[in-house]
Short mmCIF file of C-alpha atoms and ligand atoms in Angstrom, two decimals:
data_model
loop_
_atom_site.label_atom_id
_atom_site.label_comp_id
_atom_site.label_asym_id
_atom_site.label_seq_id
_atom_site.Cartn_x
_atom_site.Cartn_y
_atom_site.Cartn_z
CA MET A 269 17.41 -13.73 23.81
CA ASN A 270 20.21 -11.38 22.76
CA GLN A 271 20.72 -10.00 19.27
CA ARG A 272 24.12 -8.63 18.38
CA VAL A 273 26.20 -7.65 15.36
CA ARG A 274 29.38 -9.59 14.75
CA ILE A 275 32.16 -9.20 12.19
CA ASN A 276 34.47 -12.09 11.33
CA THR A 277 36.53 -10.03 8.94
CA THR A 278 36.99 -6.37 8.02
CA GLY A 279 35.43 -4.89 4.88
CA GLY A 280 32.25 -3.27 3.56
CA PRO A 281 28.86 -3.08 5.32
CA GLU A 282 28.14 -6.70 4.27
CA VAL A 283 30.65 -8.05 6.83
CA MET A 284 28.24 -7.12 9.64
CA GLN A 285 26.07 -10.11 10.56
CA LEU A 286 23.26 -10.21 13.08
CA ILE A 287 23.47 -13.23 15.39
CA GLN A 288 21.44 -14.45 18.35
CA ASP A 289 22.72 -15.85 21.61
CA GLU A 290 22.00 -15.77 25.33
CA PRO A 291 23.04 -12.78 27.48
CA GLN A 292 26.19 -13.62 29.47
CA ARG A 293 26.80 -13.29 33.18
CA PRO A 294 29.00 -10.32 34.14
CA GLY A 295 32.54 -11.10 35.27
CA PRO A 296 34.42 -9.12 37.96
CA ASP A 297 34.18 -5.32 37.44
CA GLN A 298 31.61 -5.85 34.66
CA VAL A 299 27.95 -4.99 34.25
CA LEU A 300 25.34 -6.71 32.10
CA LEU A 301 23.40 -3.95 30.39
CA ARG A 302 20.02 -4.14 28.64
CA GLN A 303 20.37 -1.44 25.99
CA TYR A 304 17.40 0.57 24.73
CA ALA A 305 19.26 2.89 22.36
CA VAL A 306 22.70 2.63 20.74
CA GLY A 307 24.64 5.40 19.00
CA LEU A 308 25.93 5.08 15.44
CA ASN A 309 29.32 6.77 15.02
CA TYR A 310 31.73 7.28 12.19
CA ILE A 311 34.43 5.57 14.26
CA ASP A 312 32.40 2.35 13.84
CA VAL A 313 33.18 2.54 10.12
CA TYR A 314 36.93 2.74 10.87
CA PHE A 315 36.68 -0.44 12.99
CA ARG A 316 34.58 -2.20 10.34
CA THR A 317 37.03 -1.39 7.52
CA GLY A 318 40.09 -2.16 9.64
CA LEU A 319 41.49 1.41 9.61
CA TYR A 320 41.37 0.99 13.40
CA PRO A 321 42.39 -2.62 14.12
CA GLN A 322 40.70 -4.92 16.64
CA ALA A 323 40.74 -8.66 17.42
CA LEU A 324 38.36 -10.70 15.21
CA PRO A 325 35.73 -12.01 15.36
CA GLY A 326 34.51 -8.94 17.17
CA GLY A 327 31.61 -6.60 17.78
CA LEU A 328 31.04 -3.02 16.71
CA GLY A 329 29.73 0.10 18.39
CA LEU A 330 30.99 2.16 21.32
CA GLU A 331 27.97 3.99 22.68
CA GLY A 332 24.69 3.03 24.30
CA ALA A 333 22.15 3.67 27.02
CA GLY A 334 19.96 1.34 29.04
CA ILE A 335 19.32 -0.37 32.36
CA VAL A 336 21.76 -2.37 34.45
CA GLU A 337 20.52 -5.96 34.50
CA ALA A 338 23.20 -7.51 36.74
CA VAL A 339 26.58 -6.59 38.21
CA GLY A 340 29.73 -8.67 38.68
CA ASP A 341 32.02 -8.94 41.70
CA ASN A 342 33.69 -5.70 42.86
CA VAL A 343 31.11 -3.43 41.23
CA ARG A 344 30.06 -0.99 43.96
CA GLU A 345 28.91 2.09 42.06
CA PHE A 346 26.01 0.48 40.16
CA GLN A 347 23.22 -1.98 40.84
CA ALA A 348 20.46 -3.71 38.90
CA GLY A 349 17.82 -1.22 37.78
CA ASP A 350 20.15 1.80 37.39
CA ARG A 351 19.71 3.93 34.26
CA VAL A 352 23.13 4.41 32.66
CA ALA A 353 24.92 5.42 29.46
CA TYR A 354 28.46 5.10 28.11
CA ALA A 355 30.80 6.12 25.31
CA GLY A 356 33.86 3.92 25.03
CA GLY A 357 35.07 0.62 26.43
CA PRO A 358 35.40 -2.40 24.15
CA THR A 359 33.42 -2.45 20.88
CA GLY A 360 30.14 -4.39 20.99
CA ALA A 361 27.42 -1.77 21.46
CA TYR A 362 25.39 -3.06 18.49
CA ALA A 363 23.41 -5.48 20.68
CA THR A 364 20.37 -5.84 22.87
CA TYR A 365 22.41 -7.01 25.87
CA ARG A 366 26.10 -6.50 26.42
CA LEU A 367 28.80 -6.83 29.02
CA ILE A 368 30.64 -3.61 29.74
CA PRO A 369 33.26 -2.55 32.30
CA ALA A 370 31.52 -0.57 35.07
CA SER A 371 34.36 1.97 34.86
CA VAL A 372 33.00 3.49 31.61
CA LEU A 373 29.37 3.87 32.76
CA VAL A 374 27.79 7.09 33.94
CA ARG A 375 24.48 7.39 35.73
CA LEU A 376 21.83 9.06 33.59
CA PRO A 377 19.84 11.95 35.08
CA ASP A 378 16.09 11.07 35.11
CA ALA A 379 15.28 13.91 32.69
CA ILE A 380 17.50 12.44 29.94
CA ASP A 381 15.86 9.62 27.98
CA PHE A 382 17.75 6.73 26.40
CA GLU A 383 17.44 7.97 22.81
CA THR A 384 18.85 11.35 23.77
CA ALA A 385 21.69 9.71 25.68
CA ALA A 386 22.62 7.44 22.76
CA ALA A 387 22.50 10.43 20.43
CA VAL A 388 24.84 12.61 22.47
CA MET A 389 27.13 10.60 24.76
CA LEU A 390 30.05 9.94 22.43
CA LYS A 391 29.52 12.94 20.16
CA GLY A 392 28.71 15.35 22.99
CA LEU A 393 31.66 14.27 25.15
CA THR A 394 33.77 14.85 22.05
CA VAL A 395 32.51 18.41 21.67
CA ALA A 396 32.98 18.93 25.41
CA TYR A 397 36.67 18.00 25.33
CA LEU A 398 37.33 19.75 21.99
CA PHE A 399 35.81 23.04 23.20
CA HIS A 400 36.88 22.95 26.86
CA ARG A 401 40.10 20.93 27.01
CA THR A 402 41.95 20.67 23.67
CA TYR A 403 41.42 24.38 23.12
CA ALA A 404 39.44 26.38 25.68
CA LEU A 405 37.17 28.53 23.52
CA LYS A 406 36.24 31.96 24.80
CA PRO A 407 33.11 34.02 24.01
CA GLY A 408 33.56 36.19 20.93
CA GLN A 409 36.21 33.97 19.33
CA THR A 410 35.82 32.67 15.80
CA MET A 411 36.72 29.11 14.81
CA VAL A 412 36.29 26.65 11.94
CA PHE A 413 34.50 23.32 12.38
CA HIS A 414 34.14 20.89 9.46
CA ALA A 415 31.14 18.61 8.75
CA ALA A 416 28.93 20.94 10.79
CA ALA A 417 25.64 19.17 9.99
CA GLY A 418 26.82 15.69 11.04
CA GLY A 419 26.36 14.04 14.43
CA VAL A 420 29.25 15.75 16.20
CA GLY A 421 28.68 18.80 13.97
CA LEU A 422 25.13 19.69 15.04
CA ILE A 423 26.13 19.35 18.69
CA ALA A 424 29.11 21.64 18.03
CA CYS A 425 26.84 24.27 16.40
CA GLN A 426 24.57 24.42 19.45
CA TRP A 427 27.42 24.31 21.97
CA ALA A 428 29.30 27.11 20.17
CA ARG A 429 26.15 29.26 20.22
CA ALA A 430 25.73 28.61 23.95
CA LEU A 431 29.35 29.69 24.53
CA GLY A 432 28.98 32.82 22.40
CA VAL A 433 31.60 31.52 19.93
CA LYS A 434 31.34 32.32 16.21
CA MET A 435 31.55 28.98 14.47
CA ILE A 436 32.34 28.90 10.76
CA GLY A 437 31.03 25.50 9.72
CA THR A 438 31.45 23.56 6.51
CA ALA A 439 28.96 21.10 5.02
CA GLY A 440 28.52 19.18 1.78
CA SER A 441 25.11 20.34 0.53
CA GLU A 442 22.76 23.31 0.70
CA LYS A 443 20.35 21.34 2.89
CA LYS A 444 23.13 20.65 5.37
CA VAL A 445 24.26 24.29 5.25
CA ALA A 446 20.75 25.36 6.26
CA MET A 447 20.61 22.82 9.10
CA ALA A 448 23.92 23.92 10.59
CA ARG A 449 22.77 27.54 10.46
CA GLU A 450 19.45 26.70 12.14
CA HIS A 451 21.39 25.04 14.98
CA GLY A 452 23.48 28.10 15.76
CA CYS A 453 26.41 28.03 13.37
CA TRP A 454 27.43 31.65 12.67
CA GLU A 455 28.46 31.12 9.02
CA VAL A 456 28.33 27.94 6.96
CA ILE A 457 30.29 27.15 3.79
CA ASN A 458 29.26 24.49 1.29
CA TYR A 459 32.76 23.12 0.74
CA ASN A 460 31.65 21.14 -2.30
CA ALA A 461 30.59 24.36 -4.04
CA GLN A 462 33.05 26.93 -2.72
CA ASN A 463 36.71 27.17 -1.69
CA PHE A 464 36.45 27.13 2.09
CA VAL A 465 39.89 28.66 2.67
CA SER A 466 39.17 31.87 0.73
CA ARG A 467 35.76 32.20 2.38
CA VAL A 468 37.27 31.80 5.87
CA ARG A 469 39.91 34.42 5.04
CA GLU A 470 37.14 36.74 3.81
CA LEU A 471 35.03 36.24 6.92
CA THR A 472 37.99 36.98 9.21
CA ASP A 473 39.30 40.04 7.31
CA GLY A 474 42.29 38.03 6.18
CA GLN A 475 43.35 37.18 9.74
CA GLY A 476 42.43 33.50 9.91
CA VAL A 477 41.14 31.74 13.01
CA PRO A 478 42.89 30.61 16.21
CA VAL A 479 41.61 27.03 15.96
CA VAL A 480 40.28 24.63 13.31
CA TYR A 481 38.47 21.41 14.26
CA ASP A 482 38.87 18.98 11.35
CA SER A 483 37.31 15.50 11.33
CA VAL A 484 37.21 15.18 7.54
CA GLY A 485 40.94 14.43 7.39
CA LYS A 486 42.70 13.82 4.11
CA ALA A 487 40.51 16.05 1.91
CA THR A 488 40.62 19.15 4.14
CA PHE A 489 43.86 18.93 6.16
CA THR A 490 46.02 21.33 4.13
CA GLY A 491 43.15 23.77 3.59
CA SER A 492 42.52 23.77 7.31
CA LEU A 493 46.15 24.76 8.00
CA ASP A 494 45.61 27.65 5.57
CA CYS A 495 42.64 28.90 7.64
CA LEU A 496 44.75 29.36 10.78
CA ALA A 497 46.17 32.61 12.13
CA PRO A 498 49.83 32.51 13.24
CA LEU A 499 50.24 30.40 16.43
CA GLY A 500 46.90 28.77 15.63
CA LEU A 501 45.96 25.22 16.61
CA MET A 502 45.00 22.52 14.11
CA VAL A 503 42.83 19.90 15.80
CA SER A 504 42.70 16.91 13.46
CA PHE A 505 40.21 14.57 15.10
CA GLY A 506 38.86 12.30 12.37
CA ASN A 507 39.33 10.67 8.97
CA ALA A 508 35.92 10.64 7.24
CA SER A 509 37.59 11.24 3.83
CA GLY A 510 40.63 9.06 4.63
CA ALA A 511 43.57 9.27 7.03
CA VAL A 512 45.77 12.36 6.79
CA GLU A 513 48.98 11.62 4.92
CA ASP A 514 52.39 12.62 6.17
CA PHE A 515 53.14 16.30 6.17
CA SER A 516 56.28 18.31 6.73
CA LEU A 517 56.87 20.15 10.00
CA LEU A 518 57.90 23.06 7.80
CA ASP A 519 54.21 23.31 6.75
CA LEU A 520 53.57 24.46 10.32
CA SER A 521 56.52 26.82 10.50
CA LYS A 522 55.90 28.62 7.20
CA ARG A 523 52.27 29.35 8.10
CA GLY A 524 53.27 31.05 11.35
CA SER A 525 54.45 28.62 14.04
CA LEU A 526 51.25 26.58 14.03
CA PHE A 527 50.42 23.82 16.50
CA VAL A 528 48.82 20.52 15.55
CA THR A 529 47.18 17.84 17.69
CA ARG A 530 45.49 14.52 16.88
CA PRO A 531 43.24 13.90 19.93
CA ARG A 532 41.01 10.94 20.86
CA LEU A 533 38.02 11.12 23.20
CA PHE A 534 39.18 8.04 25.09
CA ASP A 535 42.32 9.77 26.34
CA TYR A 536 40.27 12.68 27.66
CA VAL A 537 37.95 10.41 29.69
CA ALA A 538 40.57 7.90 30.81
CA SER A 539 40.07 8.58 34.53
CA ARG A 540 36.76 8.42 36.40
CA GLU A 541 37.28 12.03 37.47
CA ALA A 542 37.76 13.26 33.89
CA LEU A 543 34.76 11.24 32.66
CA ASN A 544 32.51 12.64 35.40
CA ALA A 545 33.69 16.20 34.76
CA LEU A 546 33.06 16.04 30.99
CA SER A 547 29.72 14.22 31.29
CA GLY A 548 28.77 16.84 33.88
CA LEU A 549 29.40 19.56 31.28
CA LEU A 550 27.39 17.63 28.70
CA PHE A 551 24.40 16.98 30.97
CA GLU A 552 24.44 20.63 32.03
CA GLN A 553 24.14 21.70 28.37
CA LEU A 554 21.23 19.29 27.87
CA LEU A 555 19.39 20.17 31.07
CA SER A 556 19.80 23.93 30.60
CA GLY A 557 18.36 23.74 27.07
CA GLY A 558 21.61 24.90 25.41
CA LEU A 559 21.74 21.57 23.61
CA GLU A 560 18.97 19.45 22.15
CA ALA A 561 19.67 15.98 20.75
CA GLN A 562 19.08 15.87 17.00
CA VAL A 563 18.15 12.32 16.07
CA GLY A 564 18.31 12.34 12.27
CA ARG A 565 17.44 8.67 11.79
CA ARG A 566 16.51 5.56 13.79
CA TYR A 567 17.35 2.01 12.64
CA ALA A 568 16.53 -1.49 13.85
CA LEU A 569 19.61 -3.65 14.53
CA SER A 570 18.59 -5.73 11.52
CA ASP A 571 19.08 -2.63 9.31
CA ILE A 572 22.69 -2.13 10.37
CA GLN A 573 24.14 -2.60 6.87
CA GLN A 574 21.87 0.12 5.49
CA ALA A 575 22.77 2.38 8.41
CA HIS A 576 26.48 2.14 7.56
CA ARG A 577 25.80 2.71 3.87
CA ASP A 578 23.85 5.89 4.74
CA LEU A 579 26.58 7.11 7.10
CA GLU A 580 29.39 6.59 4.59
CA GLY A 581 27.23 7.90 1.75
CA ARG A 582 26.95 11.28 3.59
CA GLU A 583 23.17 10.80 3.70
CA LEU A 584 22.75 11.49 7.41
CA THR A 585 22.38 14.67 9.41
CA GLY A 586 22.57 14.91 13.19
CA SER A 587 22.87 11.67 15.19
CA ALA A 588 21.64 8.30 14.01
CA ILE A 589 20.66 5.71 16.59
CA LEU A 590 19.89 2.00 16.64
CA LEU A 591 16.93 0.70 18.60
CA PRO A 592 17.79 -2.83 19.72
P1 NDP B 123 29.13 12.47 10.84
O1 NDP B 123 27.68 12.31 11.07
O2 NDP B 123 29.72 13.82 11.01
O3 NDP B 123 29.48 11.89 9.42
C1 NDP B 123 30.68 12.23 8.78
C2 NDP B 123 30.51 13.44 7.87
O4 NDP B 123 31.79 13.75 7.32
C3 NDP B 123 29.61 13.21 6.68
O5 NDP B 123 28.26 13.38 6.96
C4 NDP B 123 30.13 14.24 5.69
O6 NDP B 123 29.46 15.49 5.87
C5 NDP B 123 31.60 14.43 6.11
N1 NDP B 123 32.50 13.91 5.08
C6 NDP B 123 33.41 14.66 4.40
N2 NDP B 123 34.05 13.91 3.51
C7 NDP B 123 33.55 12.66 3.60
C8 NDP B 123 33.81 11.44 2.89
N3 NDP B 123 34.72 11.38 1.92
N4 NDP B 123 33.10 10.36 3.23
C9 NDP B 123 32.18 10.41 4.20
N5 NDP B 123 31.88 11.53 4.90
C10 NDP B 123 32.56 12.65 4.60
O7 NDP B 123 29.91 11.42 11.79
P2 NDP B 123 30.13 11.52 13.38
O8 NDP B 123 29.36 12.62 13.95
O9 NDP B 123 29.96 10.15 13.93
O10 NDP B 123 31.69 11.85 13.50
C11 NDP B 123 32.22 13.02 12.90
C12 NDP B 123 33.72 12.88 12.81
O11 NDP B 123 34.29 13.06 14.09
C13 NDP B 123 34.24 11.55 12.28
O12 NDP B 123 35.34 11.77 11.44
C14 NDP B 123 34.66 10.85 13.54
O13 NDP B 123 35.62 9.87 13.32
C15 NDP B 123 35.20 12.01 14.35
N6 NDP B 123 35.22 11.75 15.80
C16 NDP B 123 36.42 11.80 16.43
C17 NDP B 123 36.50 11.63 17.78
C18 NDP B 123 37.79 11.79 18.47
O14 NDP B 123 37.83 11.85 19.71
N7 NDP B 123 38.91 11.88 17.77
C19 NDP B 123 35.31 11.30 18.58
C20 NDP B 123 34.08 11.34 17.82
C21 NDP B 123 34.05 11.53 16.47
P3 NDP B 123 29.30 16.49 4.60
O15 NDP B 123 28.46 15.76 3.61
O16 NDP B 123 28.66 17.69 5.16
O17 NDP B 123 30.70 16.73 4.10
#
């Protein structure tokens, strides 16, 4: 029997309903996957509320790890029994069994367990592209990264330390500040207690930083621009506080010819080659000990509404996973 979360309409956590059905047979190019751990991501909230539209009724969730149960026609790279993980493809990860295009799967090294994979695939691939593709960080550089104690955040802290990059993180409570620091963040600012722009200016002798990674969105966007040195890059990659409103191009010019980008993971792993290269970087970090998965909380599928309430209520640190 399969258990999966379905939404018939967009809205609050209550729109997520757990239903039971039979696992389906994979169609051409598809794999039937038995999932043992599923990642909870803030992007799931955007799909649930309708900020990111999808056809309804629909599923939720974009990340999981498990064992291939059956493969459809044309699938050559995988067979029943393979240990795999994914981040992306159609929504529907909140389930025991699911169909998934083989093109988004990667084979999991034996040393990486399912919980670890579900905790780091989507968030770790995100850090990989942000730090190695969107802006190629170099040892000794200083940068700003918001929400440093969250799922993506704690991976960023550890990855920055491994690269020798000085990360100035922000976080919403003293407990979160301490966690980010413990995971390798060079300096951490409680942005609910202190003006983060002045503190960043202070820490950089008034120079600002070459790059800001901002997933908080609406609440921090303008402040983030103010943290940049001339010719700096604003990487706006999320909307946890709401979508960024329109801004004037002159805001970039008057602060010193700034650049701005609004990247999505899925564009950086669109080809098999790009996906393999970035997951290679991620697995290397895990296997070398530079990165350890931080599972902050585990939920049963039946607790999915509570899991979303905790995520939106800023209750969580590190990665949360579902155990179907
Ligand atoms: P997190 O675990 O980081 O949770 C979001 C965090 O954002 C909260 O814990 C909170 O931390 C902070 N936050 C600030 N303001 C608010 C607010 N008003 N409401 C809720 N949270 C707020 O989530 P994830 O690790 O799953 O994702 C982090 C971000 O990265 C998300 O915005 C996500 O959409 C984005 N993302 C983007 C990708 C891309 O390719 N573009 C890919 C993956 C993730 P605090 O209390 O410390 O402020």
